[in-house]
């Protein structure tokens, strides 16, 4: 009888603690999450309110260690890449190519916006792990038609986010002649394709001859990663606390 009474008293205390957790701490954590996510969203979204309320433009210089074959400046406005000005030096001919976004074009970084509101972990993964694309997917992307002058047919470009960096990859291609395609093996999806990668597009087979990757650091992406990480930790801590009560009530001593 004493054991049963002790068990009932213990259960009553646990139920009171659980009610407190649900009524007080859950709401406090959710409010904290709301504040964190609101602060994170300010890093991405364009504010409403016309021209005066528009997010300011920020320019970043592209660079990579040990080479000057690709130079350029990228301009971000909120989550949109509103201008890309790129110079590419062709190694063999020393030819200098210059291309920039057309004035009527912007490239929306959906990699950020779409994922942020769906779920925290997916949003963070989209920043830490860029999407894998095939070369035909890059070739058919609307990005290839955004530049003036138009990109040469033997040039592919791709932009993506990796952690706190905005990256630009340029692929130089050469056409594979029918007599040399007996060993043709199309490349699969990848974040970065290496020289020698083959693909077919528009009834023509190509091989990547040169790859150039340059990048620029975007400081507020660091903030976003911290916000997502802290939010995930808060959720996990709350989940762990609730699971303590669940494991107790689900425990059977016999």
XYZ file of C-alpha atoms in Angstrom:
254
model
C 0.000 0.000 0.000
C 2.822 2.380 0.932
C 4.546 1.653 -2.395
C 1.328 2.308 -4.327
C 0.735 5.570 -2.455
C 4.319 6.684 -3.050
C 3.973 5.849 -6.714
C 0.723 7.793 -6.981
C 2.269 10.783 -5.196
C 5.306 10.600 -7.443
C 3.076 10.453 -10.495
C 1.110 13.478 -9.303
C 4.337 15.479 -8.927
C 5.452 14.454 -12.413
C 2.111 15.436 -13.884
C 2.385 18.875 -12.260
C 5.926 19.290 -13.609
C 4.778 18.201 -17.058
C 1.915 20.726 -16.998
C 4.404 23.425 -16.054
C 6.688 22.354 -18.905
C 3.830 22.539 -21.425
C 2.368 25.790 -20.137
C 5.532 27.719 -19.321
C 8.682 26.392 -20.933
C 7.194 25.261 -24.257
C 5.676 28.700 -24.808
C 8.906 30.400 -23.741
C 10.985 28.279 -26.128
C 8.528 28.826 -28.988
C 8.661 32.587 -28.370
C 12.456 32.417 -28.403
C 12.356 30.422 -31.640
C 10.001 32.960 -33.154
C 12.369 35.810 -32.263
C 15.388 33.942 -33.637
C 13.661 33.039 -36.901
C 12.319 36.576 -37.289
C 15.867 37.873 -36.918
C 17.111 35.252 -39.389
C 14.424 36.171 -41.920
C 15.626 39.779 -41.869
C 18.883 38.529 -43.373
C 17.074 37.159 -46.436
C 13.756 38.832 -47.173
C 13.269 42.096 -49.023
C 11.368 44.508 -46.753
C 8.030 45.825 -47.941
C 7.437 49.507 -48.517
C 8.614 50.397 -52.004
C 11.971 51.848 -52.927
C 12.601 53.362 -49.496
C 12.028 50.047 -47.785
C 14.055 47.939 -50.215
C 17.065 46.056 -48.885
C 20.361 47.763 -49.604
C 22.664 46.410 -52.261
C 25.930 44.795 -51.143
C 28.849 44.122 -53.471
C 31.426 41.359 -52.996
C 34.673 40.764 -54.869
C 35.231 37.260 -56.251
C 38.632 35.719 -55.649
C 40.487 32.460 -55.329
C 43.997 31.671 -54.138
C 46.807 31.311 -56.654
C 45.055 32.378 -59.856
C 43.669 35.479 -61.530
C 41.946 33.735 -64.456
C 38.536 34.741 -63.104
C 37.804 38.114 -61.546
C 34.537 39.819 -60.847
C 32.081 41.523 -58.541
C 28.732 40.131 -57.344
C 25.967 42.385 -56.009
C 23.340 41.038 -53.600
C 20.050 42.696 -52.690
C 18.346 40.661 -50.003
C 18.105 37.114 -51.395
C 18.530 38.223 -55.018
C 21.770 38.310 -56.993
C 20.994 41.540 -58.837
C 24.273 41.967 -60.730
C 27.208 39.764 -61.699
C 30.170 41.304 -63.493
C 32.747 38.692 -64.482
C 36.050 38.671 -66.400
C 37.434 35.347 -67.656
C 40.911 34.933 -69.119
C 41.104 31.977 -71.521
C 44.409 30.205 -70.674
C 45.509 29.072 -74.132
C 44.680 32.145 -76.213
C 44.984 34.784 -73.451
C 41.618 36.044 -74.688
C 39.718 38.093 -72.103
C 35.961 37.553 -71.899
C 33.725 39.976 -70.029
C 30.072 39.283 -69.263
C 27.501 40.717 -66.857
C 23.814 40.287 -66.052
C 21.433 42.119 -68.330
C 19.891 45.171 -66.650
C 16.436 43.570 -66.637
C 17.576 40.357 -64.963
C 18.074 39.202 -61.370
C 18.860 35.701 -60.121
C 16.711 34.737 -57.135
C 18.653 32.561 -54.698
C 15.787 30.132 -54.077
C 18.335 27.919 -52.315
C 17.852 30.290 -49.358
C 14.205 31.440 -49.376
C 12.233 28.288 -50.166
C 14.017 26.158 -47.580
C 13.987 28.638 -44.687
C 10.248 28.459 -44.082
C 9.809 24.723 -44.579
C 11.974 23.377 -41.769
C 15.027 24.493 -39.835
C 17.198 21.509 -40.550
C 16.491 21.617 -44.293
C 17.213 25.344 -44.323
C 20.546 24.870 -42.594
C 21.445 21.952 -44.876
C 20.768 24.129 -47.912
C 23.445 26.516 -46.691
C 25.957 23.877 -45.679
C 25.425 21.438 -48.571
C 24.938 22.894 -52.069
C 22.635 21.070 -54.464
C 24.191 18.517 -56.812
C 23.451 19.302 -60.460
C 24.233 17.519 -63.708
C 25.959 19.464 -66.471
C 22.815 19.335 -68.695
C 20.847 20.850 -65.788
C 23.369 23.677 -65.561
C 23.312 24.110 -69.354
C 19.506 24.352 -69.437
C 19.316 26.710 -66.463
C 17.848 30.178 -67.028
C 21.094 31.520 -65.586
C 22.850 30.896 -68.915
C 20.539 33.407 -70.651
C 21.012 36.251 -68.175
C 24.253 37.728 -69.443
C 25.125 40.459 -71.936
C 26.922 39.813 -74.137
C 25.539 36.294 -74.359
C 27.755 33.514 -73.048
C 29.734 31.660 -75.732
C 28.380 28.167 -76.411
C 31.494 26.615 -74.875
C 31.028 28.338 -71.478
C 28.758 27.249 -68.592
C 28.320 29.119 -65.295
C 26.750 28.215 -61.963
C 26.205 30.159 -58.723
C 25.615 28.522 -55.354
C 25.887 29.093 -51.604
C 28.349 27.100 -49.492
C 28.326 27.951 -45.777
C 29.113 31.695 -45.661
C 30.331 31.974 -49.261
C 28.698 32.824 -52.575
C 30.492 30.739 -55.209
C 30.791 31.079 -58.976
C 31.936 28.139 -61.098
C 32.822 28.555 -64.783
C 33.165 25.513 -67.041
C 35.007 25.704 -70.353
C 33.875 23.021 -72.795
C 35.001 21.452 -76.019
C 32.857 19.550 -78.475
C 33.457 15.816 -78.736
C 33.734 14.668 -82.333
C 31.767 11.536 -83.343
C 35.010 9.613 -83.853
C 36.056 10.224 -80.225
C 32.801 9.404 -78.442
C 33.143 5.613 -78.268
C 34.210 5.941 -74.620
C 31.536 8.543 -73.874
C 30.291 8.302 -70.285
C 27.978 11.106 -69.098
C 28.752 12.564 -65.678
C 26.158 12.399 -62.920
C 25.119 15.094 -60.483
C 27.820 16.928 -58.560
C 28.454 20.166 -56.706
C 31.622 20.725 -58.735
C 32.460 18.886 -61.975
C 36.096 18.191 -62.835
C 37.891 18.524 -66.181
C 37.148 15.470 -68.286
C 33.484 15.282 -67.265
C 31.275 14.514 -70.288
C 27.647 15.303 -71.037
C 25.160 15.526 -73.853
C 23.022 18.601 -74.530
C 21.101 19.670 -77.606
C 22.127 16.565 -79.618
C 25.789 17.465 -79.060
C 28.336 15.818 -76.782
C 30.755 17.914 -74.731
C 33.695 17.470 -72.386
C 34.792 19.881 -69.664
C 38.273 21.153 -70.489
C 38.830 23.741 -67.725
C 37.102 24.574 -64.448
C 37.378 27.908 -62.636
C 35.897 28.432 -59.151
C 35.886 31.787 -57.380
C 34.017 32.868 -54.284
C 33.250 35.757 -51.960
C 32.397 35.778 -48.260
C 28.922 37.081 -47.356
C 29.147 37.960 -43.628
C 25.405 37.749 -42.843
C 25.339 34.109 -43.956
C 27.380 33.397 -40.812
C 24.570 34.941 -38.766
C 21.983 32.794 -40.535
C 23.915 29.590 -39.797
C 24.139 30.540 -36.112
C 20.398 31.266 -35.968
C 19.526 27.907 -37.498
C 21.959 26.028 -35.263
C 20.666 27.682 -32.067
C 17.061 27.062 -33.118
C 17.739 23.386 -33.735
C 19.469 23.091 -30.360
C 16.483 24.692 -28.599
C 14.104 22.295 -30.311
C 16.258 19.306 -29.399
C 16.541 20.393 -25.756
C 12.765 20.775 -25.495
C 12.248 17.408 -27.170
C 14.676 15.776 -24.729
C 12.817 17.221 -21.725
C 9.463 15.974 -22.976
C 10.935 12.539 -23.737
C 11.989 12.213 -20.091
C 8.317 12.290 -19.071
C 7.323 9.975 -21.918
C 9.948 7.386 -20.971
C 8.776 7.456 -17.340
C 5.123 6.901 -18.176
C 5.966 4.233 -20.725
C 8.239 2.383 -18.279
C 6.916 -0.997 -17.115
C 8.826 -2.629 -14.230
C 7.580 -6.117 -15.116
